[in-house]
Short mmCIF file of C-alpha atoms in Angstrom, two decimals:
data_model
loop_
_atom_site.label_atom_id
_atom_site.label_comp_id
_atom_site.label_asym_id
_atom_site.label_seq_id
_atom_site.Cartn_x
_atom_site.Cartn_y
_atom_site.Cartn_z
CA UNK A 12 71.23 116.74 60.84
CA UNK A 13 74.81 116.42 59.66
CA UNK A 14 76.11 113.64 61.78
CA UNK A 15 76.11 109.87 61.70
CA UNK A 16 74.61 107.75 64.33
CA UNK A 17 77.08 105.65 66.28
CA UNK A 18 76.17 101.97 66.74
CA UNK A 19 76.08 100.64 70.29
CA UNK A 20 78.91 98.15 69.98
CA UNK A 21 81.91 99.50 71.97
CA UNK A 22 80.77 99.36 75.59
CA UNK A 23 82.68 96.52 77.11
CA UNK A 24 84.99 98.76 79.05
CA UNK A 25 82.25 100.38 81.15
CA UNK A 26 80.56 97.16 82.33
CA UNK A 27 82.79 96.14 85.18
CA UNK A 28 81.09 98.39 87.70
CA UNK A 29 77.57 98.59 86.28
CA UNK A 30 76.63 95.07 87.25
CA UNK A 31 76.73 96.17 90.85
CA UNK A 32 74.82 99.43 90.27
CA UNK A 33 71.42 100.09 91.78
CA UNK A 34 69.28 102.63 93.53
CA UNK A 35 71.48 102.33 96.56
CA UNK A 36 74.05 104.48 94.73
CA UNK A 37 71.86 107.55 94.87
CA UNK A 38 74.44 109.87 96.36
CA UNK A 39 72.54 110.10 99.67
CA UNK A 40 69.51 111.61 98.15
CA UNK A 41 67.10 108.80 98.88
CA UNK A 42 64.75 107.20 96.46
CA UNK A 43 65.31 108.80 93.12
CA UNK A 44 66.83 111.92 94.54
CA UNK A 45 63.52 113.78 94.59
CA UNK A 46 65.08 116.49 96.86
CA UNK A 47 68.30 116.78 94.91
CA UNK A 48 69.62 120.27 94.49
CA UNK A 49 72.08 119.56 91.68
CA UNK A 50 71.59 118.12 88.21
CA UNK A 51 74.25 117.22 85.66
CA UNK A 52 73.05 116.96 82.06
CA UNK A 53 75.23 115.58 79.26
CA UNK A 54 74.23 116.50 75.71
CA UNK A 55 76.04 116.46 72.42
CA UNK A 56 77.30 119.61 70.70
CA UNK A 57 74.20 119.56 68.43
CA UNK A 58 72.24 121.07 71.30
CA UNK A 59 74.96 123.54 72.22
CA UNK A 60 75.45 124.77 68.73
CA UNK A 61 71.92 124.65 67.30
CA UNK A 62 69.33 125.00 70.05
CA UNK A 63 70.79 126.39 73.28
CA UNK A 64 67.57 128.38 73.81
CA UNK A 65 65.70 125.08 74.18
CA UNK A 66 68.14 123.89 76.79
CA UNK A 67 67.78 127.12 78.73
CA UNK A 68 64.00 126.93 78.56
CA UNK A 69 64.10 123.42 80.11
CA UNK A 70 66.45 124.64 82.81
CA UNK A 71 64.14 127.57 83.60
CA UNK A 72 61.07 125.35 83.82
CA UNK A 73 62.82 123.09 86.31
CA UNK A 74 64.32 125.93 88.29
CA UNK A 75 60.88 127.56 88.64
CA UNK A 76 59.53 124.41 90.22
CA UNK A 77 62.65 123.83 92.37
CA UNK A 78 64.11 127.17 93.50
CA UNK A 79 67.86 127.04 94.16
CA UNK A 80 68.50 123.96 92.05
CA UNK A 81 71.85 124.06 90.21
CA UNK A 82 71.91 122.62 86.70
CA UNK A 83 75.26 121.87 85.13
CA UNK A 84 75.62 121.07 81.39
CA UNK A 85 78.52 119.27 79.68
CA UNK A 86 78.64 118.89 75.86
CA UNK A 87 80.39 116.20 73.89
CA UNK A 88 81.08 115.29 70.30
CA UNK A 89 79.63 112.07 68.97
CA UNK A 90 82.99 110.30 68.42
CA UNK A 91 84.20 110.62 72.04
CA UNK A 92 80.99 110.75 74.02
CA UNK A 93 80.64 107.08 74.84
CA UNK A 94 84.31 106.64 75.81
CA UNK A 95 83.89 109.36 78.44
CA UNK A 96 80.47 108.00 79.47
CA UNK A 97 81.88 104.51 79.94
CA UNK A 98 84.69 105.86 82.11
CA UNK A 99 82.43 107.91 84.37
CA UNK A 100 79.85 105.09 84.74
CA UNK A 101 82.65 103.17 86.57
CA UNK A 102 82.66 105.88 89.28
CA UNK A 103 80.17 107.57 91.55
CA UNK A 104 80.20 110.65 89.36
CA UNK A 105 77.64 109.68 86.78
CA UNK A 106 75.67 112.35 85.10
CA UNK A 107 71.90 112.55 85.79
CA UNK A 108 70.81 112.94 82.15
CA UNK A 109 72.68 111.67 79.17
CA UNK A 110 72.01 112.01 75.41
CA UNK A 111 72.30 108.75 73.39
CA UNK A 112 72.06 108.01 69.72
CA UNK A 113 69.10 105.71 69.54
CA UNK A 114 71.21 102.90 68.14
CA UNK A 115 73.47 103.21 71.15
CA UNK A 116 70.78 102.59 73.68
CA UNK A 117 70.43 98.77 73.50
CA UNK A 118 73.82 97.79 74.78
CA UNK A 119 73.53 100.07 77.81
CA UNK A 120 70.01 98.88 78.62
CA UNK A 121 71.07 95.23 78.34
CA UNK A 122 73.91 95.82 80.87
CA UNK A 123 71.70 97.73 83.35
CA UNK A 124 73.39 101.09 82.90
CA UNK A 125 70.15 103.11 82.81
CA UNK A 126 67.33 103.43 85.31
CA UNK A 127 63.81 102.39 84.27
CA UNK A 128 61.43 105.25 83.71
CA UNK A 129 57.62 105.62 83.93
CA UNK A 130 56.66 106.47 80.36
CA UNK A 131 53.26 107.77 81.49
CA UNK A 132 55.02 110.74 83.21
CA UNK A 133 56.32 112.01 79.84
CA UNK A 134 54.24 114.15 77.48
CA UNK A 135 53.30 112.50 74.19
CA UNK A 136 54.58 109.13 75.28
CA UNK A 137 51.45 107.43 74.07
CA UNK A 138 52.20 108.82 70.54
CA UNK A 139 55.93 108.25 70.35
CA UNK A 140 57.06 107.18 66.82
CA UNK A 141 57.17 103.38 66.75
CA UNK A 142 60.85 103.20 65.82
CA UNK A 143 61.80 105.65 68.58
CA UNK A 144 59.71 103.92 71.17
CA UNK A 145 61.45 100.61 70.30
CA UNK A 146 64.79 102.24 70.87
CA UNK A 147 64.10 102.98 74.55
CA UNK A 148 62.23 99.76 75.35
CA UNK A 149 63.93 96.61 76.59
CA UNK A 150 62.11 93.57 78.13
CA UNK A 151 58.87 95.63 78.31
CA UNK A 152 60.49 98.37 80.37
CA UNK A 153 61.21 101.92 79.31
CA UNK A 154 64.76 103.21 79.82
CA UNK A 155 64.76 106.49 77.94
CA UNK A 156 62.78 109.23 76.27
CA UNK A 157 62.99 109.94 72.52
CA UNK A 158 64.36 113.39 71.95
CA UNK A 159 64.13 113.91 68.17
CA UNK A 160 64.32 111.96 64.92
CA UNK A 161 65.86 111.96 61.48
CA UNK A 162 64.42 109.96 58.67
CA UNK A 163 65.42 108.73 55.22
CA UNK A 164 64.14 109.96 51.85
CA UNK A 165 64.77 109.62 48.11
CA UNK A 166 66.69 112.50 46.51
CA UNK A 167 67.03 112.98 42.80
CA UNK A 168 68.58 115.35 40.27
CA UNK A 169 65.78 117.19 38.49
CA UNK A 170 68.02 118.20 35.58
CA UNK A 171 69.24 114.65 34.87
CA UNK A 172 65.73 113.16 35.16
CA UNK A 173 64.28 115.96 32.96
CA UNK A 174 66.86 115.38 30.34
CA UNK A 175 65.63 111.79 30.20
CA UNK A 176 62.06 112.89 29.86
CA UNK A 177 61.01 112.66 33.53
CA UNK A 178 59.46 115.90 34.71
CA UNK A 179 58.46 115.19 38.31
CA UNK A 180 59.33 113.01 41.27
CA UNK A 181 58.00 109.43 41.07
CA UNK A 182 55.02 108.60 43.30
CA UNK A 183 55.07 104.78 42.83
CA UNK A 184 57.80 102.15 42.61
CA UNK A 185 56.82 101.45 39.04
CA UNK A 186 57.18 105.09 38.15
CA UNK A 187 60.53 105.13 39.91
CA UNK A 188 61.99 102.17 38.06
CA UNK A 189 60.62 103.43 34.71
CA UNK A 190 62.27 106.78 35.32
CA UNK A 191 65.53 105.16 36.34
CA UNK A 192 65.52 103.02 33.24
CA UNK A 193 65.21 106.13 31.08
CA UNK A 194 68.05 107.87 32.95
CA UNK A 195 70.32 104.80 32.75
CA UNK A 196 69.68 104.40 29.01
CA UNK A 197 70.43 108.09 28.29
CA UNK A 198 73.49 108.44 30.57
CA UNK A 199 75.15 105.06 29.86
CA UNK A 200 76.63 102.39 32.06
CA UNK A 201 79.38 104.50 33.54
CA UNK A 202 76.57 106.54 35.28
CA UNK A 203 74.73 105.45 38.41
CA UNK A 204 71.07 106.12 37.76
CA UNK A 205 70.63 105.26 41.47
CA UNK A 206 73.80 105.39 43.58
CA UNK A 207 73.08 102.70 46.17
CA UNK A 208 76.14 101.47 48.17
CA UNK A 209 75.81 97.74 48.35
CA UNK A 210 76.67 97.44 52.07
CA UNK A 211 74.07 100.06 53.14
CA UNK A 212 72.03 97.78 55.40
CA UNK A 213 69.73 100.61 56.44
CA UNK A 214 68.43 100.81 52.83
CA UNK A 215 68.49 97.08 52.25
CA UNK A 216 66.42 96.37 55.35
CA UNK A 217 63.87 98.91 54.25
CA UNK A 218 63.23 96.66 51.27
CA UNK A 219 63.09 93.59 53.62
CA UNK A 220 60.50 95.23 55.92
CA UNK A 221 58.60 96.56 52.90
CA UNK A 222 58.16 92.93 51.78
CA UNK A 223 56.90 91.86 55.16
CA UNK A 224 60.16 90.36 56.29
CA UNK A 225 62.42 91.29 59.15
CA UNK A 226 65.95 90.87 60.51
CA UNK A 227 64.86 88.70 63.39
CA UNK A 228 61.66 87.75 65.27
CA UNK A 229 61.07 87.24 69.00
CA UNK A 230 59.20 84.07 69.96
CA UNK A 231 58.73 82.91 73.52
CA UNK A 232 61.34 85.28 74.88
CA UNK A 233 64.04 84.21 72.34
CA UNK A 234 65.11 85.89 69.17
CA UNK A 235 65.57 84.04 65.92
CA UNK A 236 67.07 85.41 62.67
CA UNK A 237 64.55 85.82 59.86
CA UNK A 238 66.53 86.93 56.80
CA UNK A 239 65.98 83.59 54.97
CA UNK A 240 62.21 83.72 55.26
CA UNK A 241 60.32 84.00 51.96
CA UNK A 242 59.29 87.58 52.75
CA UNK A 243 62.81 88.72 53.62
CA UNK A 244 64.29 87.00 50.55
CA UNK A 245 61.73 88.82 48.41
CA UNK A 246 62.94 92.14 49.83
CA UNK A 247 66.51 91.30 49.45
CA UNK A 248 65.92 90.24 45.85
CA UNK A 249 64.32 93.63 45.12
CA UNK A 250 67.33 95.34 46.69
CA UNK A 251 69.74 93.20 44.54
CA UNK A 252 67.77 94.24 41.43
CA UNK A 253 68.44 97.95 42.29
CA UNK A 254 72.15 97.33 42.79
CA UNK A 255 72.39 95.18 39.57
CA UNK A 256 70.55 97.64 37.30
CA UNK A 257 71.40 101.08 38.52
CA UNK A 258 74.51 100.94 40.71
CA UNK A 259 77.68 100.80 38.53
CA UNK A 260 80.18 101.93 41.16
CA UNK A 261 82.25 99.96 43.64
CA UNK A 262 80.03 97.26 44.95
CA UNK A 263 82.05 96.77 48.13
CA UNK A 264 81.33 100.27 49.52
CA UNK A 265 79.20 101.41 52.38
CA UNK A 266 77.14 104.59 52.61
CA UNK A 267 79.56 106.69 54.72
CA UNK A 268 80.72 108.93 51.83
CA UNK A 269 77.53 108.75 49.74
CA UNK A 270 76.91 112.49 49.85
CA UNK A 271 80.46 113.09 48.63
CA UNK A 272 80.02 110.63 45.69
CA UNK A 273 76.63 112.23 44.90
CA UNK A 274 78.33 115.59 44.78
CA UNK A 275 80.64 114.39 42.05
CA UNK A 276 77.83 114.35 39.58
CA UNK A 277 77.86 110.73 38.41
CA UNK A 278 74.56 109.77 40.00
CA UNK A 279 70.95 110.48 39.28
CA UNK A 280 69.47 109.74 42.76
CA UNK A 281 70.16 108.41 46.24
CA UNK A 282 68.08 106.99 49.14
CA UNK A 283 69.58 108.19 52.41
CA UNK A 284 69.31 110.47 55.40
CA UNK A 285 67.31 113.61 54.64
CA UNK A 286 70.32 115.87 55.04
CA UNK A 287 72.45 114.08 52.44
CA UNK A 288 71.11 115.81 49.40
CA UNK A 289 71.66 119.27 50.86
CA UNK A 290 75.16 118.32 51.99
CA UNK A 291 75.99 117.08 48.49
CA UNK A 292 74.89 120.45 47.12
CA UNK A 293 77.16 122.32 49.50
CA UNK A 294 79.75 124.15 47.42
CA UNK A 295 82.45 122.18 49.22
CA UNK A 296 81.04 118.93 47.89
CA UNK A 297 79.33 119.94 44.65
CA UNK A 298 81.90 119.26 41.89
CA UNK A 299 79.34 119.99 39.20
CA UNK A 300 78.28 123.47 40.25
CA UNK A 301 74.72 122.44 39.30
CA UNK A 302 73.29 120.70 42.36
CA UNK A 303 72.02 123.60 44.46
CA UNK A 304 68.98 124.19 42.33
CA UNK A 305 68.57 120.67 40.98
CA UNK A 306 68.20 118.38 43.97
CA UNK A 307 64.81 117.52 45.44
CA UNK A 308 63.76 115.09 48.18
CA UNK A 309 60.82 112.73 47.62
CA UNK A 310 59.03 110.13 49.69
CA UNK A 311 60.58 106.80 48.68
CA UNK A 312 58.02 104.36 47.23
CA UNK A 313 58.43 100.62 47.90
CA UNK A 314 57.85 97.60 45.70
CA UNK A 315 54.83 96.71 47.97
CA UNK A 316 52.90 99.69 46.60
CA UNK A 317 53.21 101.56 49.93
CA UNK A 318 55.79 104.06 51.08
CA UNK A 319 58.93 102.11 51.94
CA UNK A 320 59.53 101.79 55.76
CA UNK A 321 62.58 103.86 56.75
CA UNK A 322 65.04 103.51 59.55
CA UNK A 323 64.56 106.31 62.05
CA UNK A 324 67.80 107.67 63.46
CA UNK A 325 67.80 110.16 66.25
CA UNK A 326 68.61 110.79 69.91
CA UNK A 327 67.22 109.58 73.19
CA UNK A 328 67.69 110.89 76.73
CA UNK A 329 68.42 108.41 79.55
CA UNK A 330 69.01 108.52 83.30
CA UNK A 331 72.06 106.52 84.47
CA UNK A 332 71.25 104.04 87.26
CA UNK A 333 73.92 105.65 89.41
CA UNK A 334 72.21 109.06 89.24
CA UNK A 335 71.37 110.57 92.60
CA UNK A 336 68.70 112.77 91.16
CA UNK A 337 66.51 110.47 89.07
CA UNK A 338 63.21 112.25 89.75
CA UNK A 339 64.68 115.62 88.99
CA UNK A 340 66.39 114.21 85.90
CA UNK A 341 63.04 112.90 84.68
CA UNK A 342 61.43 116.31 85.18
CA UNK A 343 64.23 117.99 83.13
CA UNK A 344 63.86 115.48 80.38
CA UNK A 345 60.11 116.08 80.22
CA UNK A 346 60.54 119.86 80.17
CA UNK A 347 63.08 119.52 77.31
CA UNK A 348 61.19 116.97 75.23
CA UNK A 349 57.62 118.11 75.90
CA UNK A 350 55.31 120.10 73.63
CA UNK A 351 57.32 123.31 73.76
CA UNK A 352 60.58 121.55 73.21
CA UNK A 353 59.25 119.60 70.31
CA UNK A 354 57.94 122.77 68.71
CA UNK A 355 61.35 124.31 69.05
CA UNK A 356 63.15 121.24 67.63
CA UNK A 357 60.84 121.15 64.61
CA UNK A 358 61.58 124.79 63.99
CA UNK A 359 65.28 123.83 63.82
CA UNK A 360 64.57 121.29 61.08
CA UNK A 361 64.22 118.10 63.18
CA UNK A 362 61.44 115.54 63.14
CA UNK A 363 59.59 115.30 66.42
CA UNK A 364 59.43 112.28 68.69
CA UNK A 365 55.71 111.75 68.29
CA UNK A 366 53.00 111.15 65.67
CA UNK A 367 50.83 114.07 66.70
CA UNK A 368 53.45 116.67 65.99
CA UNK A 369 54.68 114.78 62.95
CA UNK A 370 51.21 115.06 61.36
CA UNK A 371 51.42 118.86 61.50
CA UNK A 372 54.60 118.84 59.44
CA UNK A 373 52.83 117.08 56.57
CA UNK A 374 50.86 120.23 55.95
CA UNK A 375 53.97 122.29 55.22
CA UNK A 376 55.57 121.85 51.80
CA UNK A 377 58.97 122.41 53.33
CA UNK A 378 58.65 119.45 55.73
CA UNK A 379 55.98 117.27 54.08
CA UNK A 380 58.47 114.82 52.46
CA UNK A 381 60.52 113.83 55.54
CA UNK A 382 57.38 113.83 57.75
CA UNK A 383 55.47 111.60 55.42
CA UNK A 384 58.43 109.28 54.92
CA UNK A 385 58.86 108.93 58.70
CA UNK A 386 55.30 107.65 59.26
CA UNK A 387 56.33 104.18 58.11
CA UNK A 388 59.45 103.16 60.02
CA UNK A 389 61.40 100.24 61.49
CA UNK A 390 64.09 99.69 64.06
CA UNK A 391 66.65 97.10 64.82
CA UNK A 392 65.75 93.98 66.85
CA UNK A 393 65.88 94.88 70.59
CA UNK A 394 67.66 91.65 71.35
CA UNK A 395 70.43 91.31 73.99
CA UNK A 396 73.09 90.27 71.44
CA UNK A 397 72.21 92.72 68.68
CA UNK A 398 75.31 94.79 69.43
CA UNK A 399 77.41 91.69 68.59
CA UNK A 400 75.56 91.36 65.27
CA UNK A 401 76.42 94.90 64.29
CA UNK A 402 79.97 94.59 65.46
CA UNK A 403 80.51 91.58 63.31
CA UNK A 404 78.92 93.41 60.29
CA UNK A 405 76.84 90.38 59.52
CA UNK A 406 74.35 92.32 57.37
CA UNK A 407 77.05 94.28 55.48
CA UNK A 408 78.83 91.03 54.63
CA UNK A 409 75.63 89.39 53.41
CA UNK A 410 74.80 92.33 51.24
CA UNK A 411 78.29 92.51 49.72
CA UNK A 412 78.07 88.81 48.85
CA UNK A 413 74.70 89.39 47.22
CA UNK A 414 75.64 92.57 45.40
CA UNK A 415 78.93 91.23 44.00
CA UNK A 416 77.29 87.89 42.97
CA UNK A 417 79.51 85.88 45.21
CA UNK A 418 76.46 84.17 46.74
CA UNK A 419 72.79 83.90 45.76
CA UNK A 420 70.32 85.79 47.83
CA UNK A 421 69.08 82.56 49.46
CA UNK A 422 72.50 81.28 50.34
CA UNK A 423 73.71 84.65 51.71
CA UNK A 424 70.58 85.07 53.80
CA UNK A 425 70.90 81.55 55.29
CA UNK A 426 74.64 82.21 56.12
CA UNK A 427 73.61 85.49 57.76
CA UNK A 428 70.80 83.86 59.77
CA UNK A 429 73.27 81.25 61.11
CA UNK A 430 75.69 83.93 62.20
CA UNK A 431 72.97 86.05 63.82
CA UNK A 432 71.47 83.03 65.72
CA UNK A 433 74.83 82.34 67.30
CA UNK A 434 75.00 85.61 69.20
CA UNK A 435 71.59 87.39 69.15
CA UNK A 436 70.37 86.03 72.49
CA UNK A 437 73.72 86.42 74.23
CA UNK A 438 74.06 89.23 76.79
#
């Protein structure tokens, strides 16, 4: 999936009216709008461009059960979607179904923008991937339905590794570091055996969770930062070792242009979204002319001896609290994300929202790597003030201090914990 997830941090403008929202705003349709005759569904252009047939199939399923229902679709690009959503949530014209990036959900759930849903009414809800389930859950209530997922994998240049005597993808972390040592020695210090942008907190936190640490923990209804715990420090130290030994580029960069840098041919491997390798090999980005047949994804091993836990990106579907057709909206969501929908989404190259379907992808060589990698996953703390942590770039600042040597791992982690604790419980 060639798009970035947008963090849920820019939602202040919509909140003036949401505090007063409730079921009484149901456009005259009664409890949940079960007899509603109109449904407005907001999706991103991904659905419009890549799987319009799945949208139509969901429409047809709902229309068959509710003859005469009118279903209207509006499609938005990721950069402007939330600005338009925030504006409409301040009126009585809210859509009935809205697609959200899963990192966008929390801020809206905290402010009461979405209606609670009965998870039991949605197919495969008992098997939702852990990271996706976390993204739609706040204070033990469900406010959305996972739609599809995108994971992170390792990707390496077969030609570069082969030239250094490495003939296959590493299966363990010891194999990985041994291979990288060979590549680094052969290519020299102007080459990034592993191009790992220092500020890439998605990658860094994978090391933290692999070591048994976490960003924060909930205790007694309150969240407390956990980056300076022994386990988290161990993970951060392993991450620093990677940056010190194999990353010889600008150590103040983030991951936003990683696929472009990878395409320039000065790197042996990356750890990123599953689409990044293929995008680097696109003729528009491949400055070497060699990447198309030489890039291969692999399941990223962790220092723990297990596959490293990966951040799961993806989309969720939610029902705004001002919707006048909540019941009908839930039916449409289930038709779209149920077994038939998941099968269609997998055929389009997406990961499904549940473990049952994910297991089937492991049997296909074409999908085994991302499916296996996604089995072990993590998600951000579902704390009311998490959006403020992201907005302040606390993790990125910590990682840059560690990667550049400005601060020790322990000192940077303690400083980050202090910054997180100031806001993480604030709504």
